[in-house]
Coordinates of C-alpha atoms in Angstrom, one line a residue:
Chain A
M1 CA -125.0 -78.6 -110.2
H2 CA -123.5 -79.4 -107.1
A3 CA -120.9 -82.0 -108.2
T4 CA -120.0 -80.4 -111.4
K5 CA -119.3 -77.9 -108.4
N6 CA -116.9 -80.2 -107.1
R7 CA -115.2 -81.4 -108.9
Q8 CA -114.3 -78.4 -110.6
L9 CA -113.0 -77.2 -106.9
P10 CA -109.4 -79.3 -107.0
L11 CA -108.7 -77.4 -110.7
A12 CA -109.3 -74.0 -109.0
I13 CA -107.1 -75.0 -106.2
A14 CA -104.1 -76.5 -108.2
T15 CA -104.4 -73.4 -110.8
S16 CA -104.3 -71.1 -108.1
I17 CA -101.1 -72.6 -106.6
A18 CA -100.0 -73.0 -110.0
L19 CA -100.0 -69.4 -110.1
A20 CA -99.3 -68.6 -106.7
L21 CA -95.1 -70.9 -107.0
A22 CA -95.0 -68.8 -110.6
S23 CA -96.2 -65.8 -109.3
A24 CA -94.0 -66.1 -106.3
N25 CA -91.4 -67.7 -108.6
A26 CA -91.0 -64.8 -110.1
F27 CA -90.8 -62.7 -107.3
A28 CA -88.2 -64.5 -105.5
Q29 CA -86.0 -64.4 -108.7
S30 CA -86.8 -60.6 -108.3
N31 CA -86.6 -59.8 -105.2
E32 CA -84.4 -62.0 -103.2
T33 CA -82.5 -60.6 -101.3
Q34 CA -85.1 -58.4 -100.0
L35 CA -86.7 -61.3 -98.9
L36 CA -84.0 -62.6 -96.8
N37 CA -83.9 -59.5 -94.7
R38 CA -87.6 -59.5 -93.8
L39 CA -86.9 -62.8 -92.6
E40 CA -84.5 -61.8 -90.4
Q41 CA -86.1 -59.2 -89.8
L42 CA -89.2 -60.9 -88.3
A43 CA -87.2 -63.8 -87.1
G44 CA -85.1 -60.7 -85.0
E45 CA -88.8 -59.7 -84.0
L46 CA -89.6 -62.9 -82.7
E47 CA -87.3 -62.9 -80.2
K48 CA -88.4 -59.5 -78.9
V49 CA -91.8 -60.3 -78.1
K50 CA -90.0 -64.2 -76.9
A51 CA -87.8 -62.2 -74.4
E52 CA -90.4 -60.2 -73.4
L53 CA -92.8 -63.5 -71.8
K54 CA -89.7 -64.3 -70.9
Q55 CA -89.4 -61.3 -68.0
M56 CA -92.7 -61.3 -68.1
K57 CA -92.5 -63.8 -66.5
Q58 CA -89.4 -63.6 -64.3
K59 CA -91.1 -60.3 -63.1
Q60 CA -94.3 -62.8 -62.1
D61 CA -92.2 -65.1 -60.6
A62 CA -90.4 -62.6 -58.7
T63 CA -93.1 -61.2 -57.0
P64 CA -94.6 -63.5 -54.8
V65 CA -90.7 -63.6 -53.7
L66 CA -90.6 -59.9 -52.3
I67 CA -94.2 -60.1 -51.1
A68 CA -92.4 -62.8 -48.6
Q69 CA -89.5 -60.9 -48.2
A70 CA -91.5 -57.2 -47.2
A71 CA -94.1 -58.8 -45.6
A72 CA -91.0 -60.9 -43.5
P73 CA -88.2 -58.0 -43.5
V74 CA -84.9 -59.4 -41.1
S75 CA -87.2 -59.9 -38.2
A76 CA -86.4 -59.4 -34.5
S77 CA -89.9 -61.2 -33.7
S78 CA -92.1 -63.6 -34.8
R79 CA -95.2 -62.7 -36.7
L80 CA -97.9 -64.6 -36.2
G81 CA -100.4 -63.2 -38.1
E82 CA -101.1 -59.6 -39.6
G83 CA -100.5 -57.4 -36.7
T84 CA -99.8 -59.8 -34.4
Q85 CA -96.1 -60.5 -33.4
L86 CA -94.7 -63.4 -30.9
T87 CA -92.4 -61.7 -28.5
A88 CA -89.9 -63.3 -25.3
Y89 CA -86.9 -63.0 -23.9
G90 CA -85.0 -64.9 -21.0
E91 CA -81.6 -65.0 -19.2
I92 CA -79.9 -67.9 -17.3
N93 CA -77.8 -67.7 -15.2
Y94 CA -74.5 -68.8 -13.2
S95 CA -73.4 -67.2 -9.8
R96 CA -70.2 -68.4 -7.9
P97 CA -69.5 -66.6 -4.8
R98 CA -65.5 -66.1 -4.6
R99 CA -65.2 -67.1 -0.6
D100 CA -68.5 -69.7 0.0
S101 CA -67.6 -71.4 -3.2
S102 CA -71.2 -73.9 -2.0
A103 CA -73.5 -70.7 -2.4
T104 CA -72.4 -71.3 -6.5
Q105 CA -75.9 -71.8 -8.3
A106 CA -77.2 -72.0 -11.9
D107 CA -80.6 -70.4 -12.5
V108 CA -83.0 -69.7 -14.9
A109 CA -83.6 -66.3 -14.2
R110 CA -86.5 -65.5 -16.2
F111 CA -88.3 -66.3 -19.1
V112 CA -90.5 -64.1 -20.4
T113 CA -93.1 -64.6 -23.6
G114 CA -95.6 -62.7 -24.5
F115 CA -96.7 -60.9 -27.8
Q116 CA -98.6 -57.2 -29.0
H117 CA -101.4 -57.1 -31.3
S118 CA -102.3 -54.2 -33.5
F119 CA -106.7 -54.0 -34.0
N120 CA -106.0 -51.1 -36.1
E121 CA -103.7 -48.5 -36.7
K122 CA -104.2 -46.7 -34.0
T123 CA -104.7 -49.9 -31.1
K124 CA -103.0 -52.4 -30.2
V125 CA -102.0 -54.5 -27.5
V126 CA -99.1 -55.6 -25.1
A127 CA -98.9 -58.9 -23.1
E128 CA -95.9 -60.1 -21.3
L129 CA -95.8 -63.4 -19.2
E130 CA -92.6 -64.0 -16.8
V131 CA -91.3 -66.4 -15.3
E132 CA -88.6 -66.0 -12.7
H133 CA -86.5 -69.4 -10.9
A134 CA -87.8 -71.7 -13.3
V135 CA -90.6 -73.7 -11.1
K136 CA -93.3 -71.9 -9.4
S137 CA -94.7 -74.2 -6.7
S138 CA -95.6 -75.0 -3.1
S139 CA -92.0 -76.6 -2.2
D140 CA -90.1 -73.8 -4.7
N141 CA -88.7 -70.1 -4.7
G142 CA -90.4 -69.2 -8.4
E143 CA -92.8 -67.4 -9.5
V144 CA -95.3 -66.2 -12.7
A145 CA -95.9 -63.4 -13.7
V146 CA -97.7 -61.4 -15.7
E147 CA -95.7 -58.0 -16.5
Q148 CA -97.6 -56.0 -18.6
V149 CA -100.8 -56.3 -20.2
F150 CA -101.7 -52.7 -21.9
V151 CA -104.0 -51.7 -24.2
E152 CA -102.2 -48.5 -26.1
H153 CA -104.6 -46.1 -28.6
R154 CA -102.7 -43.5 -30.5
F155 CA -104.5 -40.3 -31.0
N156 CA -102.2 -39.1 -33.6
D157 CA -98.3 -39.4 -34.6
S158 CA -97.3 -37.6 -31.3
F159 CA -100.1 -38.6 -28.6
G160 CA -101.5 -41.5 -27.4
A161 CA -102.5 -42.9 -23.8
R162 CA -101.9 -46.5 -21.9
A163 CA -104.2 -48.6 -19.7
G164 CA -103.7 -51.4 -18.3
L165 CA -100.7 -52.8 -16.2
F166 CA -97.7 -51.0 -17.7
L167 CA -94.4 -50.4 -16.6
I168 CA -93.1 -47.4 -14.5
P169 CA -90.9 -44.8 -17.1
L170 CA -87.9 -44.8 -14.5
G171 CA -83.8 -45.3 -15.1
L172 CA -82.8 -46.8 -18.1
I173 CA -83.5 -50.4 -17.5
N174 CA -87.1 -50.6 -16.4
Q175 CA -88.5 -50.3 -19.5
N176 CA -85.9 -51.6 -21.5
H177 CA -84.9 -54.2 -19.2
E178 CA -84.3 -57.3 -22.0
P179 CA -80.9 -59.2 -21.6
H180 CA -78.9 -57.4 -24.5
T181 CA -80.0 -53.7 -23.7
F182 CA -77.8 -54.0 -20.6
Y183 CA -73.8 -55.4 -20.1
S184 CA -74.0 -57.1 -16.5
V185 CA -75.2 -60.7 -16.0
N186 CA -77.4 -59.3 -13.7
R187 CA -79.0 -55.7 -13.6
P188 CA -77.5 -52.8 -11.9
T189 CA -77.6 -52.9 -8.3
V190 CA -79.0 -49.6 -8.8
E191 CA -82.3 -50.4 -10.8
T192 CA -83.2 -53.3 -9.0
A193 CA -82.9 -52.4 -4.3
I194 CA -83.2 -48.8 -5.2
I195 CA -86.1 -49.1 -8.7
P196 CA -86.8 -52.8 -8.6
S197 CA -87.1 -53.4 -11.7
T198 CA -89.1 -53.5 -13.6
L199 CA -91.4 -52.2 -11.9
R200 CA -95.2 -51.5 -12.9
E201 CA -98.4 -50.8 -11.8
A202 CA -101.8 -51.3 -13.0
G203 CA -103.6 -47.2 -14.6
V204 CA -103.4 -45.3 -16.6
Q205 CA -101.3 -42.6 -19.1
L206 CA -100.8 -40.2 -21.0
F207 CA -98.1 -40.0 -23.6
G208 CA -96.3 -38.4 -26.2
E209 CA -93.4 -36.7 -28.3
Q210 CA -92.1 -33.8 -29.7
D211 CA -89.9 -33.8 -33.1
N212 CA -87.3 -31.6 -31.4
G213 CA -86.6 -34.8 -29.3
I214 CA -88.8 -34.7 -25.6
S215 CA -90.5 -37.5 -24.7
W216 CA -92.3 -37.7 -21.8
S217 CA -95.5 -39.5 -19.9
T218 CA -97.8 -39.0 -17.6
G219 CA -100.3 -41.5 -15.2
I220 CA -102.4 -42.3 -12.5
T221 CA -100.9 -45.9 -10.9
T222 CA -102.0 -47.9 -8.3
G223 CA -98.9 -47.6 -6.0
F224 CA -97.0 -48.5 -2.8
D225 CA -99.0 -51.1 0.0
L226 CA -96.7 -50.2 2.9
S227 CA -98.6 -52.1 5.4
K228 CA -96.9 -55.2 3.7
W229 CA -93.6 -53.9 5.6
D230 CA -92.3 -56.8 7.1
P231 CA -90.0 -55.6 10.0
L232 CA -88.4 -59.1 10.5
K233 CA -87.7 -60.2 6.7
V234 CA -84.0 -59.2 6.0
E235 CA -86.6 -58.2 2.1
G236 CA -86.6 -55.0 2.9
V237 CA -83.5 -54.0 3.5
E238 CA -82.5 -55.5 0.1
S239 CA -84.6 -53.6 -1.8
P240 CA -87.6 -51.2 0.4
L241 CA -89.7 -50.6 -2.7
R242 CA -89.5 -54.7 -3.9
T243 CA -91.8 -56.0 -1.0
L244 CA -94.4 -52.7 -1.0
H245 CA -95.1 -52.4 -4.7
Q246 CA -98.6 -54.0 -5.8
E247 CA -97.7 -55.5 -9.7
G248 CA -101.6 -55.5 -10.1
Q249 CA -102.6 -58.3 -8.0
L250 CA -105.7 -57.8 -6.0
A251 CA -103.6 -54.3 -5.9
R252 CA -105.6 -52.0 -3.1
S253 CA -106.5 -48.4 -4.8
K254 CA -107.4 -46.4 -1.7
D255 CA -104.2 -44.1 -2.4
L256 CA -102.8 -43.4 -6.1
S257 CA -99.6 -42.9 -7.2
F258 CA -98.9 -40.5 -9.3
F259 CA -96.1 -40.3 -12.4
G260 CA -94.5 -38.4 -14.1
A261 CA -91.5 -38.6 -16.7
L262 CA -89.4 -36.3 -19.2
D263 CA -86.4 -37.8 -21.6
W264 CA -84.8 -35.4 -24.1
R265 CA -82.6 -37.1 -27.3
G266 CA -82.6 -34.1 -29.0
I267 CA -78.8 -34.7 -29.8
P268 CA -78.1 -37.8 -31.2
G269 CA -76.6 -40.4 -28.7
L270 CA -77.2 -38.5 -26.2
R271 CA -80.5 -38.9 -23.8
V272 CA -81.1 -36.8 -20.9
G273 CA -84.2 -37.5 -18.6
A274 CA -85.7 -37.8 -15.7
G275 CA -88.7 -39.1 -13.1
F276 CA -90.6 -40.1 -10.7
T277 CA -94.1 -41.8 -8.7
T278 CA -95.3 -40.4 -5.6
G279 CA -98.3 -41.1 -3.5
K280 CA -99.6 -42.5 -0.4
A281 CA -99.3 -46.2 0.8
G282 CA -101.8 -46.1 4.3
H283 CA -105.4 -47.1 2.4
G284 CA -106.8 -46.5 4.8
T285 CA -106.1 -49.6 6.5
K286 CA -108.0 -50.1 9.9
G287 CA -105.4 -49.8 13.6
F288 CA -102.6 -49.4 10.7
L289 CA -99.7 -47.1 12.3
A290 CA -99.1 -45.3 9.0
P291 CA -102.3 -43.8 7.3
N292 CA -100.9 -41.2 6.1
A293 CA -97.9 -42.5 4.8
R294 CA -96.2 -41.2 1.4
T295 CA -93.9 -43.0 -0.5
T296 CA -92.3 -41.0 -3.3
L297 CA -89.6 -42.3 -5.9
A298 CA -87.8 -40.6 -8.3
D299 CA -84.3 -40.7 -10.5
V300 CA -82.5 -38.9 -13.3
H301 CA -80.1 -40.4 -16.1
V302 CA -78.3 -39.9 -18.4
Q303 CA -77.2 -42.1 -21.6
W304 CA -74.1 -41.0 -24.4
T305 CA -72.9 -43.4 -26.8
P306 CA -70.4 -41.7 -29.3
G307 CA -68.9 -44.0 -32.1
A308 CA -68.1 -47.1 -29.6
W309 CA -68.5 -45.6 -26.3
D310 CA -71.9 -46.2 -24.2
F311 CA -71.3 -44.3 -20.9
A312 CA -74.0 -44.4 -18.6
A313 CA -75.4 -43.2 -15.0
V314 CA -78.4 -43.2 -12.6
Y315 CA -78.7 -41.5 -9.8
A316 CA -82.2 -42.8 -7.9
R317 CA -84.2 -41.8 -4.0
G318 CA -86.8 -42.8 -2.8
T319 CA -88.8 -41.9 0.9
I320 CA -91.1 -43.1 2.9
S321 CA -92.7 -40.6 5.1
G322 CA -94.9 -40.4 7.9
A323 CA -93.6 -43.7 9.1
G324 CA -92.5 -42.8 12.6
A325 CA -95.3 -44.2 14.7
L326 CA -95.0 -47.6 12.3
N327 CA -91.2 -48.7 13.7
A328 CA -91.7 -47.3 16.9
S329 CA -93.9 -50.1 16.8
F330 CA -91.7 -52.7 15.4
S331 CA -90.3 -53.5 18.9
G332 CA -87.5 -56.1 19.1
A333 CA -87.6 -56.0 14.9
P334 CA -84.4 -55.2 13.4
Y335 CA -85.6 -54.4 9.7
L336 CA -87.5 -50.5 10.0
V337 CA -89.2 -48.6 6.9
P338 CA -86.1 -46.4 5.7
K339 CA -87.4 -42.9 5.8
S340 CA -85.1 -42.4 2.9
F341 CA -82.5 -45.0 0.4
D342 CA -80.9 -44.1 -2.5
G343 CA -77.4 -44.8 -5.3
Y344 CA -76.2 -44.2 -8.1
Y345 CA -73.9 -45.9 -10.7
A346 CA -71.6 -44.9 -13.5
Q347 CA -71.2 -47.1 -16.3
A348 CA -68.5 -47.0 -19.2
A349 CA -68.7 -49.7 -21.9
Y350 CA -66.8 -50.0 -25.6
K351 CA -68.2 -51.9 -28.3
I352 CA -65.9 -54.1 -30.2
P353 CA -67.6 -54.9 -33.4
L354 CA -66.0 -58.7 -34.4
S355 CA -67.0 -60.5 -38.2
G356 CA -70.5 -60.6 -38.7
D357 CA -73.5 -59.6 -36.2
Y358 CA -70.0 -60.9 -33.5
R359 CA -69.6 -58.1 -30.8
L360 CA -67.2 -58.4 -27.6
S361 CA -68.3 -55.3 -25.3
P362 CA -65.9 -55.0 -22.5
F363 CA -67.6 -52.8 -19.7
T364 CA -66.9 -51.9 -16.0
R365 CA -69.4 -49.9 -12.8
I366 CA -69.0 -48.6 -10.0
E367 CA -72.4 -48.6 -7.5
R368 CA -72.8 -46.9 -4.4
I369 CA -75.7 -47.7 -2.5
N370 CA -77.5 -47.2 0.0
T371 CA -81.5 -48.8 1.3
G372 CA -81.4 -47.2 4.7
R373 CA -80.0 -44.0 5.0
S374 CA -82.2 -42.6 7.6
F375 CA -85.0 -43.6 9.7
D376 CA -87.9 -42.1 10.9
G377 CA -89.6 -43.1 14.5
V378 CA -86.1 -45.2 15.4
V379 CA -86.6 -45.4 19.8
A380 CA -84.9 -46.3 22.4
G381 CA -83.8 -50.1 22.2
Q382 CA -84.2 -50.3 18.3
N383 CA -81.0 -50.1 18.1
V384 CA -81.0 -49.0 13.8
T385 CA -78.9 -46.6 12.6
A386 CA -78.6 -45.0 9.3
Y387 CA -76.9 -48.2 7.2
D388 CA -72.8 -48.2 5.4
T389 CA -73.3 -47.1 1.4
E390 CA -71.7 -49.7 0.0
T391 CA -70.1 -49.7 -2.9
I392 CA -69.4 -52.1 -5.9
W393 CA -67.7 -52.3 -9.0
T394 CA -68.7 -54.4 -11.8
T395 CA -66.3 -54.9 -14.3
G396 CA -66.4 -58.0 -17.7
V397 CA -67.2 -58.5 -21.2
S398 CA -70.6 -59.0 -22.6
F399 CA -70.1 -61.0 -26.4
N400 CA -72.9 -61.1 -29.2
I401 CA -73.6 -63.6 -31.3
A402 CA -76.5 -62.3 -32.8
P403 CA -77.5 -59.2 -32.0
T404 CA -80.1 -59.4 -29.5
V405 CA -77.6 -63.1 -28.3
V406 CA -75.7 -62.3 -25.9
L407 CA -72.8 -64.3 -23.6
K408 CA -72.3 -62.3 -20.6
A409 CA -69.1 -62.7 -17.7
D410 CA -68.7 -60.2 -14.6
Y411 CA -66.9 -60.2 -11.8
Q412 CA -68.6 -58.0 -9.0
K413 CA -66.6 -56.6 -6.1
Y414 CA -68.5 -55.8 -2.6
K415 CA -66.3 -52.8 -1.0
I416 CA -68.4 -53.8 2.8
V417 CA -70.5 -56.7 2.5
K418 CA -67.0 -58.4 0.9
D419 CA -68.9 -62.3 1.0
S420 CA -70.8 -61.0 -1.8
D421 CA -68.2 -60.5 -4.7
R422 CA -68.4 -63.2 -7.4
I423 CA -68.4 -64.2 -10.8
N424 CA -71.6 -64.2 -12.3
L425 CA -71.8 -65.9 -15.7
G426 CA -74.7 -65.6 -18.3
L427 CA -77.0 -66.3 -21.5
G428 CA -79.6 -63.7 -22.2
F429 CA -81.7 -64.0 -26.1
S430 CA -84.4 -61.9 -26.5
F431 CA -86.6 -61.3 -30.4
Chain B
M1 CA -97.3 -54.3 -72.3
K2 CA -94.2 -53.1 -71.2
S3 CA -96.5 -50.2 -68.2
A4 CA -98.2 -52.9 -67.3
L5 CA -94.6 -55.2 -66.0
T6 CA -93.8 -52.1 -64.4
W7 CA -97.0 -52.0 -62.3
L8 CA -98.0 -55.1 -61.5
P9 CA -94.5 -55.5 -59.1
T10 CA -95.4 -51.7 -57.6
A11 CA -99.2 -52.7 -57.1
A12 CA -98.5 -55.5 -55.0
I13 CA -95.5 -53.7 -53.1
V14 CA -98.0 -51.7 -51.7
I15 CA -101.1 -54.1 -51.1
V16 CA -98.6 -56.0 -48.7
S17 CA -98.1 -52.6 -46.7
P18 CA -99.3 -53.7 -44.1
V19 CA -101.4 -50.4 -42.5
Y20 CA -101.0 -49.7 -38.6
A21 CA -99.2 -47.3 -38.8
G22 CA -98.9 -43.2 -37.9
Q23 CA -98.4 -41.9 -41.5
Y24 CA -95.3 -39.4 -40.7
A25 CA -94.0 -38.6 -43.9
T26 CA -95.9 -39.3 -47.4
V27 CA -93.8 -40.6 -50.1
D28 CA -94.4 -37.0 -52.2
E29 CA -93.9 -35.4 -49.3
A30 CA -90.2 -37.2 -48.7
A31 CA -89.6 -36.5 -51.9
K32 CA -89.4 -33.6 -52.5
R33 CA -87.4 -33.0 -49.2
A34 CA -85.2 -34.6 -50.8
F35 CA -84.2 -33.2 -53.8
P36 CA -86.7 -29.9 -54.4
D37 CA -85.6 -29.0 -57.8
A38 CA -87.4 -32.0 -59.4
T39 CA -90.2 -30.5 -62.2
E40 CA -91.0 -34.5 -61.9
F41 CA -90.8 -37.7 -60.0
K42 CA -91.3 -41.5 -62.5
E43 CA -92.2 -44.1 -60.4
S44 CA -90.0 -47.2 -61.4
V45 CA -88.9 -50.1 -59.8
F46 CA -85.3 -51.3 -59.7
Q47 CA -84.6 -54.3 -60.4
L48 CA -81.5 -56.4 -59.3
S49 CA -80.1 -59.5 -61.7
A50 CA -78.8 -62.6 -58.8
D51 CA -75.2 -61.7 -59.3
E52 CA -76.5 -58.1 -58.1
V53 CA -78.2 -58.9 -55.0
R54 CA -74.7 -61.1 -54.0
N55 CA -73.2 -58.4 -54.4
V56 CA -75.2 -56.0 -52.1
A57 CA -75.3 -58.7 -50.1
T58 CA -71.3 -59.1 -49.9
V59 CA -70.7 -55.1 -49.5
T60 CA -72.8 -54.6 -46.7
G61 CA -72.6 -57.2 -45.1
L62 CA -76.3 -58.0 -44.4
P63 CA -78.8 -60.4 -45.8
A64 CA -79.8 -60.1 -49.3
K65 CA -83.3 -58.0 -50.1
P66 CA -86.3 -58.7 -52.2
V67 CA -84.4 -57.9 -56.5
L68 CA -87.3 -55.4 -56.8
W69 CA -87.1 -52.1 -55.6
R70 CA -90.0 -49.4 -55.4
S71 CA -88.9 -46.0 -56.3
L72 CA -89.3 -42.4 -57.5
L73 CA -86.7 -41.0 -59.8
A74 CA -86.2 -37.7 -59.0
M75 CA -85.5 -35.5 -62.8
N76 CA -85.1 -31.8 -63.3
G77 CA -86.3 -31.9 -67.0
D78 CA -83.8 -34.4 -68.7
K79 CA -81.6 -34.3 -66.5
P80 CA -81.3 -36.9 -63.7
L81 CA -81.0 -35.5 -60.5
G82 CA -81.0 -38.9 -57.6
V83 CA -83.2 -41.6 -56.2
V84 CA -86.3 -41.7 -53.7
V85 CA -85.8 -45.8 -52.5
L86 CA -89.0 -46.9 -50.5
D87 CA -88.2 -49.8 -48.1
S88 CA -89.7 -51.7 -44.6
V89 CA -87.4 -53.1 -41.6
I90 CA -88.9 -54.5 -38.5
G91 CA -87.6 -51.8 -35.6
K92 CA -87.9 -54.4 -32.5
F93 CA -91.5 -56.2 -32.7
E94 CA -93.3 -53.7 -35.6
L95 CA -92.6 -53.1 -39.6
I96 CA -91.1 -49.3 -40.2
D97 CA -91.7 -47.6 -43.4
Y98 CA -88.9 -45.3 -44.7
A99 CA -87.2 -43.3 -47.8
V100 CA -83.5 -43.2 -48.4
G101 CA -82.9 -39.8 -51.5
I102 CA -80.1 -40.4 -53.0
A103 CA -78.5 -38.1 -55.5
Y104 CA -77.0 -38.8 -58.6
D105 CA -73.0 -38.9 -57.6
G106 CA -74.0 -41.1 -55.2
K107 CA -75.1 -39.2 -51.6
I108 CA -77.8 -39.7 -48.9
R109 CA -79.9 -36.4 -49.6
N110 CA -82.3 -37.6 -47.1
V111 CA -83.9 -40.7 -44.6
E112 CA -87.3 -40.1 -43.6
I113 CA -90.0 -42.2 -41.8
L114 CA -92.7 -42.8 -43.3
A115 CA -94.7 -45.0 -41.2
Y116 CA -93.5 -45.7 -37.3
R117 CA -95.4 -48.7 -35.3
E118 CA -93.5 -49.6 -31.9
S119 CA -95.2 -48.7 -29.1
H120 CA -91.3 -47.2 -28.0
G121 CA -87.9 -45.9 -30.1
Y122 CA -89.9 -43.3 -31.5
E123 CA -87.7 -41.4 -31.9
V124 CA -85.4 -42.2 -35.0
R125 CA -87.8 -39.9 -36.3
L126 CA -85.9 -37.4 -34.9
P127 CA -84.9 -35.1 -37.5
A128 CA -81.4 -34.5 -35.4
W129 CA -81.1 -38.4 -36.1
R130 CA -82.0 -38.9 -39.3
K131 CA -79.0 -35.7 -40.1
Q132 CA -76.3 -37.9 -39.1
F133 CA -77.1 -39.7 -42.6
F134 CA -76.6 -36.7 -44.7
G135 CA -74.0 -36.5 -47.1
K136 CA -72.5 -39.8 -46.1
D137 CA -72.3 -42.6 -48.5
K138 CA -71.2 -46.0 -50.4
S139 CA -67.4 -45.0 -49.5
S140 CA -69.0 -44.4 -45.9
R141 CA -69.4 -47.2 -42.4
L142 CA -72.9 -46.8 -42.1
R143 CA -73.1 -48.2 -39.0
V144 CA -74.9 -47.9 -35.6
S145 CA -71.8 -47.0 -33.0
E146 CA -69.4 -45.7 -35.5
D147 CA -70.5 -43.5 -37.7
I148 CA -74.2 -43.6 -37.1
A149 CA -75.0 -42.6 -32.7
S150 CA -77.6 -45.4 -31.3
I151 CA -80.7 -44.8 -29.5
S152 CA -80.9 -44.9 -25.7
G153 CA -83.9 -46.8 -25.6
A154 CA -84.2 -47.3 -29.4
T155 CA -81.1 -49.8 -30.5
M156 CA -82.9 -52.5 -32.4
S157 CA -85.4 -49.8 -34.6
A158 CA -81.7 -47.3 -34.6
T159 CA -79.8 -50.8 -36.2
H160 CA -82.3 -51.9 -38.4
I161 CA -82.5 -48.5 -39.7
T162 CA -79.0 -47.8 -40.0
D163 CA -78.7 -51.7 -42.1
G164 CA -81.6 -51.1 -44.9
V165 CA -80.2 -47.4 -45.5
R166 CA -76.6 -49.2 -45.8
R167 CA -78.5 -51.6 -48.0
I168 CA -80.2 -49.5 -50.3
V169 CA -76.8 -47.1 -51.0
A170 CA -75.9 -50.4 -51.9
V171 CA -78.5 -51.2 -54.2
V172 CA -78.8 -47.6 -56.3
D173 CA -74.4 -48.1 -56.5
Q174 CA -74.9 -51.3 -58.2
M175 CA -78.3 -50.0 -60.4
K176 CA -75.7 -47.3 -61.3
A177 CA -73.1 -49.2 -62.2
A178 CA -75.3 -51.3 -64.5
G179 CA -76.3 -48.2 -66.2
K180 CA -80.5 -48.0 -64.8
F181 CA -79.8 -45.1 -63.1

C-alpha cells in the first residue's frame, strides 16, 4: 500500500506542475502587463525596505559616536571618569630689568595641578597642588603648597556651603588667577602686594547666587598671625600680609577671621563688587606685645567689558591695628608693622580676534601702591616714616594661541624705584 | 520601526547625560517659555549629513559636533512655530546643559540653562545675560566680546555657551534648508 502510494506521488507532482504551468501560462498570456507592474511594485518595496535597513544601521553606527562626543564636548578640562576632572595651569616667565641685565631671570613661576570630583549631584571636592619656582629643596627657593582643598555642598540651586581650604573672595584675581584671566605676565601688583593672592585660609563658608545678579559669600576662617612679623626682613615691605597669612599650615586658630563678599552682575558685561576679611591676629601668644591686634583687608572692584573692550579697576586697603607696642619694641629694626597700606589699579585692554582661536589683546594699566601708609608706635630713633606711594605703569600685549593658552609681553615702568623697570615675557596655560 | 529608530538615539542622549547638576529649568519649561503659543511639542532628532556637519563647522568656525541633535518641534495645530534644541557644553570644568529656542524665521527666542555644575560662574544663568541672544539669528556674530558681553569671573562658561548657541543656529538653518524643519 505504501509502495503504491510512493509510486503515485511523482506522477501527482508532475501532473500538478503541468497544470500549474498551464494555468500560469494561460494567466500570463491574459494578464502579462498587470504582472509586470506588480513585479516592479514589489521590487520598489524591496528597495525601500533595504534602504530602511541601511538607515537603521547608519543610525546605530552613529549613536556611539554621538555618545562619545556628547560625553566629551570641546573640553577645557580633562575628564578622568564619571564626575572627575583633572585640572592644571602653569606660568613660565622671563624678566629682564632695564638697568641691571645681570638680574635677568627665567622662572617656572608656578605649576598647579588638581582635580574636581563630584560625589553626587550636590557634593563635590575641589583640590589644587601648587609648585612655585620649579624646585623645592633645602637649597632651593621653590615652594610646594596646597592651593585649595575644599568640599562643596549645594542645598539648592542658589545656596550652598564650602568647608576646607579655600580662596578668600577679594579683588578680581584671587579667585580667578589662571594666566589667561589677566593680561600682564605677572599679576597686578595691587593684587599681590596688598591682596596677597592667592590668599586662602581654612574654614567654612556659605554662598548664594540670585537671579537679580547678586552673588554673595560669607564665612569664618583661620586668619593672620602677627607673631610671624620679622622686622628684619624686607618681605613685610613688599607685601605686609604675605608674611602673616597661614594657608592651612598648622594654622594658629585661637583667633579666627570673618569674611564677606558681595558682587553684582545684573547688567551684561558689568561686575561691581566688594569684599573684606577681618580678625584678631595675636592668638594669645605669651608675652606678645600686640595681643589684641586686628588685621583687616577690604576691597572694591569693578570690571566692564563692552564689546571688545575690557576695563577693570580695584582698590584694596589693609589695616593692622593694635601693633603700636610691638613696633616700639623693634628698636633698631628697619621694617615696622604698618597701621595701614593700600593701592589701586585701573586697566584697559582691547581684544582683537584674529583667525581661529588666535586673539591679540593690547593693554595698559596704572597702579598706585603704598605698603606703609601709616605706622603706630614709632618711637624716637626708629626713623620710620610713611612710605612714598609708588606708581607703576604696565603696558603690553597678550596673544592667545588657544582660548586658555597665552603668550605675553609687557614693559613695567616704576616712578620711584626706577631699577625695577623691566621687560617681561611669559607663557601661560590652563585647563 | 520608524518610531523606534527615532527614539533610540534620543534615549542614548538622555542616558549619557551626567546627573551631577542643579536643575534650573526643565526641558518642558524651556520649551514653553520659548513658544508660549504652542499647542504641542513633538520630540524629534535632527540628523545631519556629513556635508551638513561640515557646513556647520565652516559657518561657525567651530569643531564639528554630533550628527544627531535632540529637539522639540513647537507646533500650533499643524503650523510649525519653531524648534527647541538641547545641547551640552563644557563650562570651565563641568558640563552645562542648555536649550535654545529658535523660531521658524530663524531668530532666537530664548536660551535656557537646564543644568549648571561649576563651583563658580553661575552668572550664565542670569536672565539679563541670556537676553542678549534673543532676536539674534544666523546673520549675527554670536561671539563673546563682540555682540555678546563676557562675564567677569565666568569667561569660559560664557564663551562656550555662546559658541554652542552659534552652532545650534547653524544646525537649525541647515535643517531648514534641507526641508527637515
